[in-house]
Amino acid sequence: MPTPLSLRPAVRPGLRRSAFRAALAVVTASTVTAAAFTLAGTGARAADGDVANSVLADLTIANVPAAGLDAFAGVFGTAGSPPNGGLDNGDLSDPSGVLDFLTVRGQAVARTNAEPERNWAQAQASGFTLSLNDRDYLSVGSLDAYAECIPAPIGPLALAYARTDSNTIGVLGRQVPTGTTQLEVTGAELGADDVSTATLTVRYDQIEDPAGGGYQPRSSARAGLDITITGVLRDAEGQALYDGLLVDVELGHVDVTCDGTTSPPVTTPPVTTPPPTQPPVTDPPVTIPPVTVPPVTVPPITVPPVTDPPITIPPITVPPVTVPPVTVPPITLPPTTPPVTKPPKPTPTPTDPGPSHKPDYGYGDHSER
């Protein structure tokens, strides 16, 4: 007969685990019995009848001796508000011992509020790290999950969102996106001596219902993260040692509903009826003649031509240019030496008589002319 899965007695009364989580626990039936079914329900509620709930961390570890894992189930950080119950700042005392496995970084927040005008729930943390066998099995960045519901007469309206770092998580040091991812790992990575190789299937879901981050015509809302790791573990000969759930984590689960919310009463003035002795007043029928709307004629629109104004270029006045006087230095000429005056040449006095023959006009003998 399988051994019952023991839960720590300090778990908050009235806590109900989701039907999906209970079904996963049943898959690992080596440690789950009918006692675990008493935790099944329709949602992660802090108490029956609450209209706003918040659970920061909900952890399930399967009993897998081959992987060095012992069975565990617990929650950390819970809050719940009944209809018009006001603010609940949450219980962060960790009665079930989740923090023995899960490190929550930064300020942990799990709070709810229920008022006639709206119900809301919130869960926040800077990050999470799940350590098993001295290994970081799972790491998640910052989380901000929020759900809100506004009742009538304004609503019903609801919104929900779950914001994380880049929508990725880490599994044994590998980055995993939203959706389903398979990882091939070794027994050394799992910290399991009896395991040679393993195939892990990681299911990472980001819940936002309604989606879109804005108000939708709904009477309930929920948000959070679901991370499920299953695995096929094999020995050195390749024989399967285990096939099933290893770890399941729900982070930042918040849910709200408008059910049970009391709206402010609407005051209607009393209706006064006339005394029975007075005859009823009969108003003549009012006939409204048909209204004929004359057609509207839109006159054509004439756009006047656009005339560019003449461009006048102003005269350009050139200022007079004044040339400064140029002063030429005086030129000093060297002294002039007067020319030497030669004495007049004396005219000789003729002593001989003039020639007796005619003048010679050329070469040769001219005596016969």
PDB file of N, CA and C in Angstrom, residues 188-284:
ATOM      1  N   ALA A 188      24.488  13.830 -13.226  1.00  0.00           N
ATOM      2  CA  ALA A 188      25.301  14.760 -12.442  1.00  0.00           C
ATOM      3  C   ALA A 188      24.626  16.116 -12.336  1.00  0.00           C
ATOM      4  N   GLU A 189      23.982  16.574 -13.407  1.00  0.00           N
ATOM      5  CA  GLU A 189      23.273  17.851 -13.346  1.00  0.00           C
ATOM      6  C   GLU A 189      22.095  17.781 -12.385  1.00  0.00           C
ATOM      7  N   LEU A 190      21.459  16.598 -12.298  1.00  0.00           N
ATOM      8  CA  LEU A 190      20.332  16.432 -11.374  1.00  0.00           C
ATOM      9  C   LEU A 190      20.792  16.170  -9.947  1.00  0.00           C
ATOM     10  N   GLY A 191      22.077  15.858  -9.765  1.00  0.00           N
ATOM     11  CA  GLY A 191      22.549  15.478  -8.439  1.00  0.00           C
ATOM     12  C   GLY A 191      22.071  14.096  -8.040  1.00  0.00           C
ATOM     13  N   ALA A 192      21.869  13.211  -9.036  1.00  0.00           N
ATOM     14  CA  ALA A 192      21.367  11.858  -8.784  1.00  0.00           C
ATOM     15  C   ALA A 192      22.420  10.857  -9.241  1.00  0.00           C
ATOM     16  N   ASP A 193      23.003  10.103  -8.294  1.00  0.00           N
ATOM     17  CA  ASP A 193      24.075   9.168  -8.626  1.00  0.00           C
ATOM     18  C   ASP A 193      23.581   7.988  -9.448  1.00  0.00           C
ATOM     19  N   ASP A 194      22.331   7.559  -9.239  1.00  0.00           N
ATOM     20  CA  ASP A 194      21.820   6.372  -9.931  1.00  0.00           C
ATOM     21  C   ASP A 194      21.346   6.675 -11.346  1.00  0.00           C
ATOM     22  N   VAL A 195      21.322   7.952 -11.729  1.00  0.00           N
ATOM     23  CA  VAL A 195      20.810   8.348 -13.034  1.00  0.00           C
ATOM     24  C   VAL A 195      21.985   8.652 -13.950  1.00  0.00           C
ATOM     25  N   SER A 196      21.940   8.095 -15.160  1.00  0.00           N
ATOM     26  CA  SER A 196      22.966   8.389 -16.165  1.00  0.00           C
ATOM     27  C   SER A 196      22.533   9.554 -17.044  1.00  0.00           C
ATOM     28  N   THR A 197      21.365   9.431 -17.673  1.00  0.00           N
ATOM     29  CA  THR A 197      20.838  10.494 -18.523  1.00  0.00           C
ATOM     30  C   THR A 197      19.358  10.680 -18.201  1.00  0.00           C
ATOM     31  N   ALA A 198      18.827  11.810 -18.594  1.00  0.00           N
ATOM     32  CA  ALA A 198      17.405  12.097 -18.335  1.00  0.00           C
ATOM     33  C   ALA A 198      16.905  13.059 -19.393  1.00  0.00           C
ATOM     34  N   THR A 199      15.632  12.908 -19.727  1.00  0.00           N
ATOM     35  CA  THR A 199      14.933  13.844 -20.614  1.00  0.00           C
ATOM     36  C   THR A 199      13.877  14.559 -19.784  1.00  0.00           C
ATOM     37  N   LEU A 200      14.038  15.855 -19.635  1.00  0.00           N
ATOM     38  CA  LEU A 200      13.097  16.660 -18.855  1.00  0.00           C
ATOM     39  C   LEU A 200      12.133  17.368 -19.794  1.00  0.00           C
ATOM     40  N   THR A 201      10.868  17.405 -19.423  1.00  0.00           N
ATOM     41  CA  THR A 201       9.857  18.175 -20.149  1.00  0.00           C
ATOM     42  C   THR A 201       9.376  19.283 -19.224  1.00  0.00           C
ATOM     43  N   VAL A 202       9.605  20.522 -19.645  1.00  0.00           N
ATOM     44  CA  VAL A 202       9.262  21.696 -18.839  1.00  0.00           C
ATOM     45  C   VAL A 202       8.048  22.367 -19.470  1.00  0.00           C
ATOM     46  N   ARG A 203       6.991  22.502 -18.690  1.00  0.00           N
ATOM     47  CA  ARG A 203       5.784  23.213 -19.112  1.00  0.00           C
ATOM     48  C   ARG A 203       5.698  24.509 -18.333  1.00  0.00           C
ATOM     49  N   TYR A 204       5.818  25.637 -19.041  1.00  0.00           N
ATOM     50  CA  TYR A 204       5.808  26.962 -18.416  1.00  0.00           C
ATOM     51  C   TYR A 204       4.632  27.743 -18.981  1.00  0.00           C
ATOM     52  N   ASP A 205       3.637  28.028 -18.133  1.00  0.00           N
ATOM     53  CA  ASP A 205       2.419  28.739 -18.529  1.00  0.00           C
ATOM     54  C   ASP A 205       2.332  30.066 -17.785  1.00  0.00           C
ATOM     55  N   GLN A 206       2.022  31.109 -18.537  1.00  0.00           N
ATOM     56  CA  GLN A 206       1.765  32.431 -17.967  1.00  0.00           C
ATOM     57  C   GLN A 206       0.264  32.685 -18.060  1.00  0.00           C
ATOM     58  N   ILE A 207      -0.394  32.725 -16.907  1.00  0.00           N
ATOM     59  CA  ILE A 207      -1.855  32.799 -16.859  1.00  0.00           C
ATOM     60  C   ILE A 207      -2.276  34.265 -16.739  1.00  0.00           C
ATOM     61  N   GLU A 208      -3.132  34.706 -17.670  1.00  0.00           N
ATOM     62  CA  GLU A 208      -3.762  36.028 -17.620  1.00  0.00           C
ATOM     63  C   GLU A 208      -5.178  35.861 -18.148  1.00  0.00           C
ATOM     64  N   ASP A 209      -6.144  35.824 -17.247  1.00  0.00           N
ATOM     65  CA  ASP A 209      -7.529  35.562 -17.635  1.00  0.00           C
ATOM     66  C   ASP A 209      -8.442  36.569 -16.922  1.00  0.00           C
ATOM     67  N   PRO A 210      -8.981  37.575 -17.656  1.00  0.00           N
ATOM     68  CA  PRO A 210      -8.914  37.763 -19.103  1.00  0.00           C
ATOM     69  C   PRO A 210      -7.551  38.298 -19.543  1.00  0.00           C
ATOM     70  N   ALA A 211      -7.201  38.010 -20.793  1.00  0.00           N
ATOM     71  CA  ALA A 211      -5.913  38.420 -21.332  1.00  0.00           C
ATOM     72  C   ALA A 211      -5.971  39.865 -21.809  1.00  0.00           C
ATOM     73  N   GLY A 212      -4.802  40.407 -22.065  1.00  0.00           N
ATOM     74  CA  GLY A 212      -4.725  41.750 -22.629  1.00  0.00           C
ATOM     75  C   GLY A 212      -4.362  42.830 -21.644  1.00  0.00           C
ATOM     76  N   GLY A 213      -4.468  42.572 -20.352  1.00  0.00           N
ATOM     77  CA  GLY A 213      -4.093  43.571 -19.363  1.00  0.00           C
ATOM     78  C   GLY A 213      -5.064  44.725 -19.213  1.00  0.00           C
ATOM     79  N   GLY A 214      -6.249  44.636 -19.822  1.00  0.00           N
ATOM     80  CA  GLY A 214      -7.252  45.696 -19.699  1.00  0.00           C
ATOM     81  C   GLY A 214      -8.567  45.143 -19.218  1.00  0.00           C
ATOM     82  N   TYR A 215      -9.512  46.029 -18.917  1.00  0.00           N
ATOM     83  CA  TYR A 215     -10.811  45.608 -18.410  1.00  0.00           C
ATOM     84  C   TYR A 215     -11.621  44.906 -19.504  1.00  0.00           C
ATOM     85  N   GLN A 216     -12.228  43.798 -19.117  1.00  0.00           N
ATOM     86  CA  GLN A 216     -13.097  43.036 -20.005  1.00  0.00           C
ATOM     87  C   GLN A 216     -14.437  42.818 -19.293  1.00  0.00           C
ATOM     88  N   PRO A 217     -15.528  42.644 -20.041  1.00  0.00           N
ATOM     89  CA  PRO A 217     -16.831  42.410 -19.393  1.00  0.00           C
ATOM     90  C   PRO A 217     -16.901  40.995 -18.810  1.00  0.00           C
ATOM     91  N   ARG A 218     -16.275  40.826 -17.653  1.00  0.00           N
ATOM     92  CA  ARG A 218     -16.230  39.534 -16.969  1.00  0.00           C
ATOM     93  C   ARG A 218     -16.525  39.750 -15.494  1.00  0.00           C
ATOM     94  N   SER A 219     -16.977  38.691 -14.821  1.00  0.00           N
ATOM     95  CA  SER A 219     -17.269  38.774 -13.384  1.00  0.00           C
ATOM     96  C   SER A 219     -16.203  38.102 -12.539  1.00  0.00           C
ATOM     97  N   SER A 220     -15.067  37.671 -13.132  1.00  0.00           N
ATOM     98  CA  SER A 220     -13.975  37.070 -12.379  1.00  0.00           C
ATOM     99  C   SER A 220     -12.686  37.245 -13.161  1.00  0.00           C
ATOM    100  N   ALA A 221     -11.552  37.084 -12.448  1.00  0.00           N
ATOM    101  CA  ALA A 221     -10.246  37.218 -13.086  1.00  0.00           C
ATOM    102  C   ALA A 221      -9.230  36.422 -12.284  1.00  0.00           C
ATOM    103  N   ARG A 222      -8.163  35.954 -12.980  1.00  0.00           N
ATOM    104  CA  ARG A 222      -7.090  35.228 -12.306  1.00  0.00           C
ATOM    105  C   ARG A 222      -5.801  35.412 -13.090  1.00  0.00           C
ATOM    106  N   ALA A 223      -4.650  35.270 -12.382  1.00  0.00           N
ATOM    107  CA  ALA A 223      -3.343  35.434 -13.009  1.00  0.00           C
ATOM    108  C   ALA A 223      -2.314  34.666 -12.197  1.00  0.00           C
ATOM    109  N   GLY A 224      -1.145  34.414 -12.826  1.00  0.00           N
ATOM    110  CA  GLY A 224      -0.051  33.733 -12.143  1.00  0.00           C
ATOM    111  C   GLY A 224       0.803  32.934 -13.106  1.00  0.00           C
ATOM    112  N   LEU A 225       1.782  32.215 -12.547  1.00  0.00           N
ATOM    113  CA  LEU A 225       2.683  31.364 -13.316  1.00  0.00           C
ATOM    114  C   LEU A 225       2.531  29.917 -12.861  1.00  0.00           C
ATOM    115  N   ASP A 226       2.534  28.986 -13.828  1.00  0.00           N
ATOM    116  CA  ASP A 226       2.546  27.546 -13.556  1.00  0.00           C
ATOM    117  C   ASP A 226       3.776  26.950 -14.220  1.00  0.00           C
ATOM    118  N   ILE A 227       4.591  26.229 -13.448  1.00  0.00           N
ATOM    119  CA  ILE A 227       5.800  25.589 -13.972  1.00  0.00           C
ATOM    120  C   ILE A 227       5.791  24.132 -13.529  1.00  0.00           C
ATOM    121  N   THR A 228       5.757  23.216 -14.490  1.00  0.00           N
ATOM    122  CA  THR A 228       5.730  21.784 -14.215  1.00  0.00           C
ATOM    123  C   THR A 228       6.918  21.128 -14.913  1.00  0.00           C
ATOM    124  N   ILE A 229       7.705  20.336 -14.154  1.00  0.00           N
ATOM    125  CA  ILE A 229       8.852  19.624 -14.700  1.00  0.00           C
ATOM    126  C   ILE A 229       8.631  18.132 -14.512  1.00  0.00           C
ATOM    127  N   THR A 230       8.501  17.417 -15.611  1.00  0.00           N
ATOM    128  CA  THR A 230       8.432  15.961 -15.584  1.00  0.00           C
ATOM    129  C   THR A 230       9.698  15.413 -16.228  1.00  0.00           C
ATOM    130  N   GLY A 231       9.991  14.115 -15.984  1.00  0.00           N
ATOM    131  CA  GLY A 231      11.231  13.576 -16.519  1.00  0.00           C
ATOM    132  C   GLY A 231      11.205  12.082 -16.712  1.00  0.00           C
ATOM    133  N   VAL A 232      12.003  11.644 -17.687  1.00  0.00           N
ATOM    134  CA  VAL A 232      12.285  10.225 -17.898  1.00  0.00           C
ATOM    135  C   VAL A 232      13.742  10.016 -17.487  1.00  0.00           C
ATOM    136  N   LEU A 233      13.967   9.237 -16.406  1.00  0.00           N
ATOM    137  CA  LEU A 233      15.301   9.012 -15.879  1.00  0.00           C
ATOM    138  C   LEU A 233      15.783   7.637 -16.319  1.00  0.00           C
ATOM    139  N   ARG A 234      17.032   7.552 -16.788  1.00  0.00           N
ATOM    140  CA  ARG A 234      17.583   6.302 -17.298  1.00  0.00           C
ATOM    141  C   ARG A 234      18.903   5.972 -16.610  1.00  0.00           C
ATOM    142  N   ASP A 235      19.186   4.655 -16.494  1.00  0.00           N
ATOM    143  CA  ASP A 235      20.453   4.214 -15.926  1.00  0.00           C
ATOM    144  C   ASP A 235      21.519   4.153 -17.007  1.00  0.00           C
ATOM    145  N   ALA A 236      22.696   3.592 -16.642  1.00  0.00           N
ATOM    146  CA  ALA A 236      23.810   3.556 -17.587  1.00  0.00           C
ATOM    147  C   ALA A 236      23.519   2.682 -18.792  1.00  0.00           C
ATOM    148  N   GLU A 237      22.625   1.683 -18.640  1.00  0.00           N
ATOM    149  CA  GLU A 237      22.260   0.818 -19.755  1.00  0.00           C
ATOM    150  C   GLU A 237      21.121   1.394 -20.591  1.00  0.00           C
ATOM    151  N   GLY A 238      20.625   2.558 -20.234  1.00  0.00           N
ATOM    152  CA  GLY A 238      19.533   3.172 -20.967  1.00  0.00           C
ATOM    153  C   GLY A 238      18.159   2.718 -20.543  1.00  0.00           C
ATOM    154  N   GLN A 239      18.062   1.941 -19.461  1.00  0.00           N
ATOM    155  CA  GLN A 239      16.771   1.483 -18.965  1.00  0.00           C
ATOM    156  C   GLN A 239      16.109   2.591 -18.135  1.00  0.00           C
ATOM    157  N   ALA A 240      14.794   2.723 -18.303  1.00  0.00           N
ATOM    158  CA  ALA A 240      14.064   3.769 -17.587  1.00  0.00           C
ATOM    159  C   ALA A 240      13.960   3.428 -16.111  1.00  0.00           C
ATOM    160  N   LEU A 241      14.380   4.360 -15.278  1.00  0.00           N
ATOM    161  CA  LEU A 241      14.244   4.225 -13.832  1.00  0.00           C
ATOM    162  C   LEU A 241      12.974   4.896 -13.315  1.00  0.00           C
ATOM    163  N   TYR A 242      12.534   5.952 -14.010  1.00  0.00           N
ATOM    164  CA  TYR A 242      11.359   6.708 -13.551  1.00  0.00           C
ATOM    165  C   TYR A 242      10.831   7.504 -14.731  1.00  0.00           C
ATOM    166  N   ASP A 243       9.522   7.670 -14.766  1.00  0.00           N
ATOM    167  CA  ASP A 243       8.870   8.474 -15.799  1.00  0.00           C
ATOM    168  C   ASP A 243       7.663   9.147 -15.156  1.00  0.00           C
ATOM    169  N   GLY A 244       7.777  10.453 -14.895  1.00  0.00           N
ATOM    170  CA  GLY A 244       6.654  11.142 -14.269  1.00  0.00           C
ATOM    171  C   GLY A 244       7.048  12.494 -13.724  1.00  0.00           C
ATOM    172  N   LEU A 245       6.228  13.002 -12.804  1.00  0.00           N
ATOM    173  CA  LEU A 245       6.411  14.340 -12.248  1.00  0.00           C
ATOM    174  C   LEU A 245       7.632  14.405 -11.347  1.00  0.00           C
ATOM    175  N   LEU A 246       8.392  15.493 -11.489  1.00  0.00           N
ATOM    176  CA  LEU A 246       9.479  15.794 -10.570  1.00  0.00           C
ATOM    177  C   LEU A 246       9.121  16.970  -9.668  1.00  0.00           C
ATOM    178  N   VAL A 247       8.770  18.089 -10.270  1.00  0.00           N
ATOM    179  CA  VAL A 247       8.502  19.319  -9.510  1.00  0.00           C
ATOM    180  C   VAL A 247       7.342  20.048 -10.161  1.00  0.00           C
ATOM    181  N   ASP A 248       6.488  20.658  -9.335  1.00  0.00           N
ATOM    182  CA  ASP A 248       5.424  21.529  -9.828  1.00  0.00           C
ATOM    183  C   ASP A 248       5.380  22.762  -8.934  1.00  0.00           C
ATOM    184  N   VAL A 249       5.399  23.944  -9.561  1.00  0.00           N
ATOM    185  CA  VAL A 249       5.440  25.209  -8.822  1.00  0.00           C
ATOM    186  C   VAL A 249       4.396  26.146  -9.391  1.00  0.00           C
ATOM    187  N   GLU A 250       3.574  26.719  -8.512  1.00  0.00           N
ATOM    188  CA  GLU A 250       2.658  27.804  -8.877  1.00  0.00           C
ATOM    189  C   GLU A 250       3.118  29.058  -8.157  1.00  0.00           C
ATOM    190  N   LEU A 251       3.352  30.123  -8.912  1.00  0.00           N
ATOM    191  CA  LEU A 251       3.861  31.371  -8.353  1.00  0.00           C
ATOM    192  C   LEU A 251       2.893  32.505  -8.661  1.00  0.00           C
ATOM    193  N   GLY A 252       2.646  33.332  -7.640  1.00  0.00           N
ATOM    194  CA  GLY A 252       1.828  34.532  -7.828  1.00  0.00           C
ATOM    195  C   GLY A 252       0.417  34.255  -8.280  1.00  0.00           C
ATOM    196  N   HIS A 253      -0.221  33.213  -7.747  1.00  0.00           N
ATOM    197  CA  HIS A 253      -1.594  32.927  -8.154  1.00  0.00           C
ATOM    198  C   HIS A 253      -2.546  33.862  -7.417  1.00  0.00           C
ATOM    199  N   VAL A 254      -3.275  34.663  -8.192  1.00  0.00           N
ATOM    200  CA  VAL A 254      -4.272  35.589  -7.642  1.00  0.00           C
ATOM    201  C   VAL A 254      -5.572  35.356  -8.394  1.00  0.00           C
ATOM    202  N   ASP A 255      -6.687  35.450  -7.665  1.00  0.00           N
ATOM    203  CA  ASP A 255      -7.990  35.328  -8.325  1.00  0.00           C
ATOM    204  C   ASP A 255      -9.016  36.150  -7.552  1.00  0.00           C
ATOM    205  N   VAL A 256      -9.963  36.717  -8.287  1.00  0.00           N
ATOM    206  CA  VAL A 256     -11.027  37.541  -7.706  1.00  0.00           C
ATOM    207  C   VAL A 256     -12.327  37.216  -8.418  1.00  0.00           C
ATOM    208  N   THR A 257     -13.412  37.540  -7.746  1.00  0.00           N
ATOM    209  CA  THR A 257     -14.734  37.386  -8.329  1.00  0.00           C
ATOM    210  C   THR A 257     -15.632  38.503  -7.824  1.00  0.00           C
ATOM    211  N   CYS A 258     -16.656  38.823  -8.608  1.00  0.00           N
ATOM    212  CA  CYS A 258     -17.642  39.799  -8.174  1.00  0.00           C
ATOM    213  C   CYS A 258     -18.810  39.139  -7.453  1.00  0.00           C
ATOM    214  N   ASP A 259     -18.834  37.824  -7.375  1.00  0.00           N
ATOM    215  CA  ASP A 259     -19.914  37.125  -6.694  1.00  0.00           C
ATOM    216  C   ASP A 259     -19.928  37.503  -5.220  1.00  0.00           C
ATOM    217  N   GLY A 260     -21.121  37.730  -4.702  1.00  0.00           N
ATOM    218  CA  GLY A 260     -21.258  38.045  -3.286  1.00  0.00           C
ATOM    219  C   GLY A 260     -20.937  39.466  -2.925  1.00  0.00           C
ATOM    220  N   THR A 261     -20.607  40.289  -3.920  1.00  0.00           N
ATOM    221  CA  THR A 261     -20.307  41.690  -3.643  1.00  0.00           C
ATOM    222  C   THR A 261     -21.610  42.472  -3.505  1.00  0.00           C
ATOM    223  N   THR A 262     -21.712  43.241  -2.448  1.00  0.00           N
ATOM    224  CA  THR A 262     -22.912  44.034  -2.197  1.00  0.00           C
ATOM    225  C   THR A 262     -22.746  45.407  -2.799  1.00  0.00           C
ATOM    226  N   SER A 263     -23.614  45.733  -3.739  1.00  0.00           N
ATOM    227  CA  SER A 263     -23.565  47.058  -4.352  1.00  0.00           C
ATOM    228  C   SER A 263     -24.317  48.051  -3.476  1.00  0.00           C
ATOM    229  N   PRO A 264     -23.974  49.328  -3.528  1.00  0.00           N
ATOM    230  CA  PRO A 264     -24.703  50.332  -2.749  1.00  0.00           C
ATOM    231  C   PRO A 264     -26.178  50.329  -3.122  1.00  0.00           C
ATOM    232  N   PRO A 265     -27.068  50.435  -2.138  1.00  0.00           N
ATOM    233  CA  PRO A 265     -28.501  50.420  -2.460  1.00  0.00           C
ATOM    234  C   PRO A 265     -28.897  51.647  -3.267  1.00  0.00           C
ATOM    235  N   VAL A 266     -29.856  51.457  -4.144  1.00  0.00           N
ATOM    236  CA  VAL A 266     -30.384  52.543  -4.973  1.00  0.00           C
ATOM    237  C   VAL A 266     -31.702  53.012  -4.360  1.00  0.00           C
ATOM    238  N   THR A 267     -31.760  54.288  -3.996  1.00  0.00           N
ATOM    239  CA  THR A 267     -32.963  54.846  -3.355  1.00  0.00           C
ATOM    240  C   THR A 267     -33.902  55.361  -4.439  1.00  0.00           C
ATOM    241  N   THR A 268     -35.144  54.833  -4.443  1.00  0.00           N
ATOM    242  CA  THR A 268     -36.150  55.247  -5.414  1.00  0.00           C
ATOM    243  C   THR A 268     -37.221  56.062  -4.694  1.00  0.00           C
ATOM    244  N   PRO A 269     -37.535  57.263  -5.155  1.00  0.00           N
ATOM    245  CA  PRO A 269     -38.570  58.049  -4.469  1.00  0.00           C
ATOM    246  C   PRO A 269     -39.919  57.341  -4.558  1.00  0.00           C
ATOM    247  N   PRO A 270     -40.767  57.489  -3.514  1.00  0.00           N
ATOM    248  CA  PRO A 270     -42.085  56.821  -3.531  1.00  0.00           C
ATOM    249  C   PRO A 270     -42.973  57.371  -4.644  1.00  0.00           C
ATOM    250  N   VAL A 271     -43.778  56.496  -5.201  1.00  0.00           N
ATOM    251  CA  VAL A 271     -44.705  56.875  -6.270  1.00  0.00           C
ATOM    252  C   VAL A 271     -46.032  57.298  -5.641  1.00  0.00           C
ATOM    253  N   THR A 272     -46.470  58.510  -5.950  1.00  0.00           N
ATOM    254  CA  THR A 272     -47.733  59.034  -5.391  1.00  0.00           C
ATOM    255  C   THR A 272     -48.845  58.810  -6.405  1.00  0.00           C
ATOM    256  N   THR A 273     -49.886  58.104  -5.986  1.00  0.00           N
ATOM    257  CA  THR A 273     -51.059  57.874  -6.851  1.00  0.00           C
ATOM    258  C   THR A 273     -52.155  58.858  -6.499  1.00  0.00           C
ATOM    259  N   PRO A 274     -52.923  59.313  -7.468  1.00  0.00           N
ATOM    260  CA  PRO A 274     -54.009  60.270  -7.172  1.00  0.00           C
ATOM    261  C   PRO A 274     -55.098  59.595  -6.367  1.00  0.00           C
ATOM    262  N   PRO A 275     -55.852  60.371  -5.590  1.00  0.00           N
ATOM    263  CA  PRO A 275     -56.957  59.789  -4.810  1.00  0.00           C
ATOM    264  C   PRO A 275     -57.939  59.088  -5.744  1.00  0.00           C
ATOM    265  N   PRO A 276     -58.567  58.029  -5.270  1.00  0.00           N
ATOM    266  CA  PRO A 276     -59.494  57.287  -6.140  1.00  0.00           C
ATOM    267  C   PRO A 276     -60.718  58.093  -6.532  1.00  0.00           C
ATOM    268  N   THR A 277     -61.033  59.192  -5.790  1.00  0.00           N
ATOM    269  CA  THR A 277     -62.234  59.949  -6.126  1.00  0.00           C
ATOM    270  C   THR A 277     -62.050  60.799  -7.372  1.00  0.00           C
ATOM    271  N   GLN A 278     -60.773  61.067  -7.716  1.00  0.00           N
ATOM    272  CA  GLN A 278     -60.559  61.915  -8.890  1.00  0.00           C
ATOM    273  C   GLN A 278     -60.564  61.049 -10.136  1.00  0.00           C
ATOM    274  N   PRO A 279     -61.221  61.553 -11.172  1.00  0.00           N
ATOM    275  CA  PRO A 279     -61.209  60.770 -12.422  1.00  0.00           C
ATOM    276  C   PRO A 279     -59.794  60.749 -12.987  1.00  0.00           C
ATOM    277  N   PRO A 280     -59.468  59.712 -13.651  1.00  0.00           N
ATOM    278  CA  PRO A 280     -58.118  59.660 -14.236  1.00  0.00           C
ATOM    279  C   PRO A 280     -57.963  60.740 -15.288  1.00  0.00           C
ATOM    280  N   VAL A 281     -56.816  61.250 -15.300  1.00  0.00           N
ATOM    281  CA  VAL A 281     -56.493  62.298 -16.264  1.00  0.00           C
ATOM    282  C   VAL A 281     -56.055  61.625 -17.565  1.00  0.00           C
ATOM    283  N   THR A 282     -56.780  61.992 -18.602  1.00  0.00           N
ATOM    284  CA  THR A 282     -56.467  61.414 -19.913  1.00  0.00           C
ATOM    285  C   THR A 282     -55.772  62.478 -20.757  1.00  0.00           C
ATOM    286  N   ASP A 283     -54.597  62.197 -21.080  1.00  0.00           N
ATOM    287  CA  ASP A 283     -53.853  63.136 -21.925  1.00  0.00           C
ATOM    288  C   ASP A 283     -54.180  62.857 -23.381  1.00  0.00           C
ATOM    289  N   PRO A 284     -54.533  63.909 -24.132  1.00  0.00           N
ATOM    290  CA  PRO A 284     -54.795  63.671 -25.564  1.00  0.00           C
ATOM    291  C   PRO A 284     -53.526  63.181 -26.247  1.00  0.00           C
TER     292      PRO A 284
END
